[in-house]
PDB file of C-alpha atoms in Angstrom:
ATOM      1  CA  MET L   1       9.535  -7.255  -1.542  1.00 88.00           C
ATOM      2  CA  ALA L   2      12.736  -5.283  -2.018  1.00 91.00           C
ATOM      3  CA  LEU L   3      11.303  -3.442  -5.018  1.00 93.00           C
ATOM      4  CA  ILE L   4       8.204  -2.447  -3.039  1.00 93.00           C
ATOM      5  CA  ALA L   5      10.382  -1.174  -0.174  1.00 93.00           C
ATOM      6  CA  LEU L   6      12.503   0.771  -2.680  1.00 94.00           C
ATOM      7  CA  VAL L   7       9.433   2.378  -4.307  1.00 95.00           C
ATOM      8  CA  ILE L   8       8.028   3.354  -0.912  1.00 94.00           C
ATOM      9  CA  GLY L   9      11.412   4.607   0.321  1.00 93.00           C
ATOM     10  CA  ALA L  10      12.022   6.738  -2.770  1.00 94.00           C
ATOM     11  CA  SER L  11       8.470   8.091  -2.820  1.00 93.00           C
ATOM     12  CA  THR L  12       8.440   9.048   0.846  1.00 91.00           C
ATOM     13  CA  ALA L  13      11.847  10.691   0.459  1.00 91.00           C
ATOM     14  CA  VAL L  14      10.523  12.909  -2.320  1.00 90.00           C
ATOM     15  CA  VAL L  15       7.201  13.698  -0.642  1.00 86.00           C
ATOM     16  CA  GLY L  16       8.887  14.428   2.695  1.00 86.00           C
ATOM     17  CA  THR L  17      11.763  16.557   1.438  1.00 88.00           C
ATOM     18  CA  GLY L  18      10.986  17.571  -2.142  1.00 85.00           C
ATOM     19  CA  ARG L  19      14.217  16.022  -3.371  1.00 86.00           C
ATOM     20  CA  LEU L  20      15.740  12.654  -4.137  1.00 88.00           C
ATOM     21  CA  THR L  21      19.203  11.606  -2.972  1.00 93.00           C
ATOM     22  CA  TRP L  22      20.777   8.193  -2.508  1.00 94.00           C
ATOM     23  CA  SER L  23      20.997   8.635   1.244  1.00 94.00           C
ATOM     24  CA  LEU L  24      17.304   9.544   1.479  1.00 94.00           C
ATOM     25  CA  VAL L  25      16.320   6.597  -0.730  1.00 94.00           C
ATOM     26  CA  VAL L  26      18.427   4.114   1.248  1.00 94.00           C
ATOM     27  CA  SER L  27      17.260   5.333   4.644  1.00 93.00           C
ATOM     28  CA  GLY L  28      13.622   5.547   3.497  1.00 91.00           C
ATOM     29  CA  THR L  29      13.818   2.059   2.011  1.00 94.00           C
ATOM     30  CA  LEU L  30      15.231   0.625   5.222  1.00 94.00           C
ATOM     31  CA  LEU L  31      12.723   2.448   7.409  1.00 89.00           C
ATOM     32  CA  TRP L  32       9.730   1.488   5.272  1.00 91.00           C
ATOM     33  CA  SER L  33      10.844  -2.134   4.721  1.00 92.00           C
ATOM     34  CA  VAL L  34       8.329  -3.062   7.401  1.00 90.00           C
ATOM     35  CA  VAL L  35       5.541  -2.509   4.836  1.00 91.00           C
ATOM     36  CA  PRO L  36       6.530  -5.439   2.572  1.00 92.00           C
ATOM     37  CA  LEU L  37       7.004  -7.579   5.680  1.00 92.00           C
ATOM     38  CA  LEU L  38       3.468  -6.752   6.807  1.00 91.00           C
ATOM     39  CA  GLN L  39       2.311  -7.366   3.255  1.00 90.00           C
ATOM     40  CA  LEU L  40       3.976 -10.786   3.414  1.00 90.00           C
ATOM     41  CA  LEU L  41       2.021 -11.599   6.576  1.00 89.00           C
ATOM     42  CA  SER L  42      -1.249 -10.427   5.046  1.00 89.00           C
ATOM     43  CA  GLY L  43      -0.394 -12.415   1.907  1.00 90.00           C
ATOM     44  CA  VAL L  44      -0.068 -15.592   3.930  1.00 88.00           C
ATOM     45  CA  LEU L  45      -3.469 -14.739   5.459  1.00 84.00           C
ATOM     46  CA  LEU L  46      -4.923 -14.413   1.958  1.00 87.00           C
ATOM     47  CA  ILE L  47      -3.168 -17.385   0.389  1.00 90.00           C
ATOM     48  CA  ARG L  48      -3.246 -19.557   3.523  1.00 82.00           C
ATOM     49  CA  ARG L  49       0.093 -21.114   2.689  1.00 74.00           C
ATOM     50  CA  ALA L  50       3.658 -19.932   2.208  1.00 67.00           C
ATOM     51  CA  ASP L  51       3.942 -20.962  -1.455  1.00 78.00           C
ATOM     52  CA  ARG L  52       6.734 -18.984  -3.166  1.00 82.00           C
ATOM     53  CA  GLN L  53       5.012 -18.861  -6.560  1.00 86.00           C
ATOM     54  CA  ALA L  54       1.687 -17.798  -5.059  1.00 90.00           C
ATOM     55  CA  LEU L  55       3.417 -15.124  -2.968  1.00 90.00           C
ATOM     56  CA  ASP L  56       5.158 -13.778  -6.082  1.00 90.00           C
ATOM     57  CA  GLY L  57       1.762 -13.436  -7.757  1.00 92.00           C
ATOM     58  CA  TYR L  58       0.369 -11.807  -4.639  1.00 94.00           C
ATOM     59  CA  PHE L  59       3.160  -9.212  -4.516  1.00 93.00           C
ATOM     60  CA  SER L  60       2.532  -8.341  -8.167  1.00 93.00           C
ATOM     61  CA  THR L  61      -0.872  -6.973  -7.103  1.00 94.00           C
ATOM     62  CA  HIS L  62       1.030  -4.050  -5.546  1.00 94.00           C
ATOM     63  CA  ARG L  63       1.594  -2.523  -9.004  1.00 95.00           C
ATOM     64  CA  SER L  64      -1.193   0.019  -8.790  1.00 96.00           C
ATOM     65  CA  TRP L  65       0.037   1.250  -5.387  1.00 95.00           C
ATOM     66  CA  SER L  66       3.607   1.467  -6.672  1.00 95.00           C
ATOM     67  CA  MET L  67       2.499   3.491  -9.688  1.00 96.00           C
ATOM     68  CA  TRP L  68       0.371   5.759  -7.479  1.00 95.00           C
ATOM     69  CA  LEU L  69       3.278   6.365  -5.090  1.00 94.00           C
ATOM     70  CA  LEU L  70       5.677   7.140  -7.932  1.00 94.00           C
ATOM     71  CA  ALA L  71       3.143   9.413  -9.653  1.00 92.00           C
ATOM     72  CA  GLY L  72       2.581  11.282  -6.387  1.00 90.00           C
ATOM     73  CA  ALA L  73       6.319  11.694  -5.888  1.00 91.00           C
ATOM     74  CA  ALA L  74       6.707  12.935  -9.463  1.00 91.00           C
ATOM     75  CA  ALA L  75       3.880  15.419  -8.916  1.00 88.00           C
ATOM     76  CA  VAL L  76       5.636  16.770  -5.831  1.00 86.00           C
ATOM     77  CA  LEU L  77       8.792  17.294  -7.900  1.00 87.00           C
ATOM     78  CA  VAL L  78       7.108  19.086 -10.807  1.00 87.00           C
ATOM     79  CA  LEU L  79       4.177  21.005  -9.299  1.00 83.00           C
ATOM     80  CA  PRO L  80       4.791  24.611  -8.307  1.00 80.00           C
ATOM     81  CA  ASP L  81       2.840  24.166  -5.027  1.00 77.00           C
ATOM     82  CA  PRO L  82       3.056  20.475  -4.111  1.00 71.00           C
ATOM     83  CA  GLY L  83       1.753  21.096  -0.592  1.00 72.00           C
ATOM     84  CA  GLY L  84      -1.478  22.484  -2.013  1.00 74.00           C
ATOM     85  CA  ALA L  85      -1.912  19.412  -4.204  1.00 74.00           C
ATOM     86  CA  LEU L  86      -1.321  16.814  -1.493  1.00 75.00           C
ATOM     87  CA  MET L  87      -4.977  16.601  -0.468  1.00 77.00           C
ATOM     88  CA  PHE L  88      -5.987  16.097  -4.100  1.00 82.00           C
ATOM     89  CA  LEU L  89      -3.258  13.482  -4.526  1.00 83.00           C
ATOM     90  CA  ALA L  90      -4.405  11.722  -1.347  1.00 83.00           C
ATOM     91  CA  ALA L  91      -7.970  11.643  -2.669  1.00 89.00           C
ATOM     92  CA  THR L  92      -6.761   9.804  -5.769  1.00 93.00           C
ATOM     93  CA  ALA L  93      -5.793   6.845  -3.524  1.00 93.00           C
ATOM     94  CA  VAL L  94      -9.252   5.480  -4.269  1.00 95.00           C
ATOM     95  CA  VAL L  95      -7.883   4.384  -7.663  1.00 96.00           C
ATOM     96  CA  PRO L  96      -5.212   1.969  -6.349  1.00 96.00           C
ATOM     97  CA  ILE L  97      -7.609   0.821  -3.622  1.00 95.00           C
ATOM     98  CA  ILE L  98     -10.110  -0.325  -6.257  1.00 96.00           C
ATOM     99  CA  LEU L  99      -7.488  -1.657  -8.670  1.00 97.00           C
ATOM    100  CA  THR L 100      -5.760  -3.629  -5.920  1.00 96.00           C
ATOM    101  CA  ALA L 101      -9.005  -5.211  -4.738  1.00 96.00           C
ATOM    102  CA  ARG L 102      -9.775  -6.219  -8.319  1.00 97.00           C
ATOM    103  CA  ALA L 103      -6.249  -7.586  -8.853  1.00 97.00           C
ATOM    104  CA  LEU L 104      -6.438  -9.538  -5.591  1.00 96.00           C
ATOM    105  CA  ALA L 105      -9.812 -11.022  -6.551  1.00 97.00           C
ATOM    106  CA  ALA L 106      -8.436 -12.053  -9.956  1.00 97.00           C
ATOM    107  CA  PHE L 107      -5.362 -13.506  -8.249  1.00 96.00           C
ATOM    108  CA  CYS L 108      -7.574 -15.526  -5.882  1.00 95.00           C
ATOM    109  CA  ARG L 109      -9.627 -16.886  -8.775  1.00 96.00           C
ATOM    110  CA  ASP L 110      -6.768 -17.536 -11.207  1.00 95.00           C
ATOM    111  CA  SER L 111      -3.901 -18.575  -8.932  1.00 92.00           C
ATOM    112  CA  LEU L 112      -5.718 -20.013  -5.947  1.00 92.00           C
ATOM    113  CA  GLY L 113      -8.655 -21.507  -7.839  1.00 93.00           C
ATOM    114  CA  LEU L 114     -11.315 -19.873  -5.671  1.00 94.00           C
ATOM    115  CA  SER L 115     -14.844 -19.216  -6.804  1.00 96.00           C
ATOM    116  CA  ARG L 116     -15.906 -15.587  -7.331  1.00 96.00           C
ATOM    117  CA  ALA L 117     -17.768 -15.546  -4.022  1.00 96.00           C
ATOM    118  CA  SER L 118     -14.893 -17.131  -2.082  1.00 95.00           C
ATOM    119  CA  ALA L 119     -12.412 -14.750  -3.712  1.00 95.00           C
ATOM    120  CA  ARG L 120     -14.547 -11.743  -2.738  1.00 95.00           C
ATOM    121  CA  ARG L 121     -14.846 -12.926   0.860  1.00 95.00           C
ATOM    122  CA  ARG L 122     -11.137 -13.618   1.195  1.00 94.00           C
ATOM    123  CA  VAL L 123     -10.161 -10.313  -0.421  1.00 95.00           C
ATOM    124  CA  GLY L 124     -12.680  -8.496   1.781  1.00 95.00           C
ATOM    125  CA  LEU L 125     -11.143  -9.999   4.909  1.00 93.00           C
ATOM    126  CA  HIS L 126      -7.658  -9.226   3.628  1.00 94.00           C
ATOM    127  CA  GLN L 127      -8.532  -5.599   2.912  1.00 94.00           C
ATOM    128  CA  VAL L 128     -10.215  -5.105   6.304  1.00 94.00           C
ATOM    129  CA  VAL L 129      -7.114  -6.450   8.070  1.00 92.00           C
ATOM    130  CA  THR L 130      -4.773  -4.410   5.857  1.00 92.00           C
ATOM    131  CA  TYR L 131      -6.568  -1.097   6.368  1.00 91.00           C
ATOM    132  CA  ALA L 132      -7.043  -1.757  10.091  1.00 93.00           C
ATOM    133  CA  VAL L 133      -3.268  -2.110  10.403  1.00 91.00           C
ATOM    134  CA  VAL L 134      -2.724   1.055   8.317  1.00 88.00           C
ATOM    135  CA  LEU L 135      -5.179   3.059  10.435  1.00 88.00           C
ATOM    136  CA  ALA L 136      -3.745   1.719  13.691  1.00 90.00           C
ATOM    137  CA  TYR L 137      -0.255   2.702  12.561  1.00 86.00           C
ATOM    138  CA  ALA L 138      -1.405   6.160  11.449  1.00 81.00           C
ATOM    139  CA  ASP L 139      -3.203   6.649  14.747  1.00 84.00           C
ATOM    140  CA  PHE L 140      -0.083   5.642  16.656  1.00 86.00           C
ATOM    141  CA  ALA L 141       2.367   7.597  14.469  1.00 81.00           C
ATOM    142  CA  VAL L 142       0.570  10.935  14.215  1.00 81.00           C
ATOM    143  CA  ALA L 143      -2.242  10.802  16.790  1.00 85.00           C
ATOM    144  CA  LEU L 144      -4.778  10.433  13.997  1.00 80.00           C
ATOM    145  CA  MET L 145      -7.915   9.975  16.105  1.00 84.00           C
ATOM    146  CA  PRO L 146      -7.419  13.114  18.230  1.00 87.00           C
ATOM    147  CA  ARG L 147      -6.825  15.075  15.015  1.00 83.00           C
ATOM    148  CA  ILE L 148     -10.004  13.716  13.426  1.00 82.00           C
ATOM    149  CA  LEU L 149     -11.997  14.372  16.587  1.00 86.00           C
ATOM    150  CA  ALA L 150     -10.644  17.932  16.712  1.00 86.00           C
ATOM    151  CA  LEU L 151     -11.737  18.508  13.103  1.00 81.00           C
ATOM    152  CA  VAL L 152     -15.187  17.040  13.722  1.00 84.00           C
ATOM    153  CA  GLY L 153     -15.609  18.996  16.949  1.00 78.00           C
ATOM    154  CA  LYS L 154     -15.096  22.352  15.235  1.00 63.00           C
TER     155      LYS L 154
END
């Protein structure tokens, strides 16, 4: 959980400021530590028990998101116009979305002993809950729905 918070904190520091300092990493890590806590809650929903070994396996499915966040932060540091590339980078989020769903399904089959169909259903529920929380937070944080409605209304 701490590693995930650190990756998110460092990545958001770079994307938000275009630089990386210890103070930005520490403050970003502390501020974004709520994400692994929410992930823990959604993991218990998926696993249906608070088994330490199962939760460790569950948290390892975050790899593709961690790599995507770090790659995006690196792109911001090296691209001449990172602001112009942010929409392209955001569009590439489909890759960790798919890879995470596949990793979660494999985790459910291998670690939890679920059938393919049960694993798909449980992962589907998990992903719906996860992205509902993400969208609700984004709506609250940056007034997402009014912005979308303004774009659609034009």
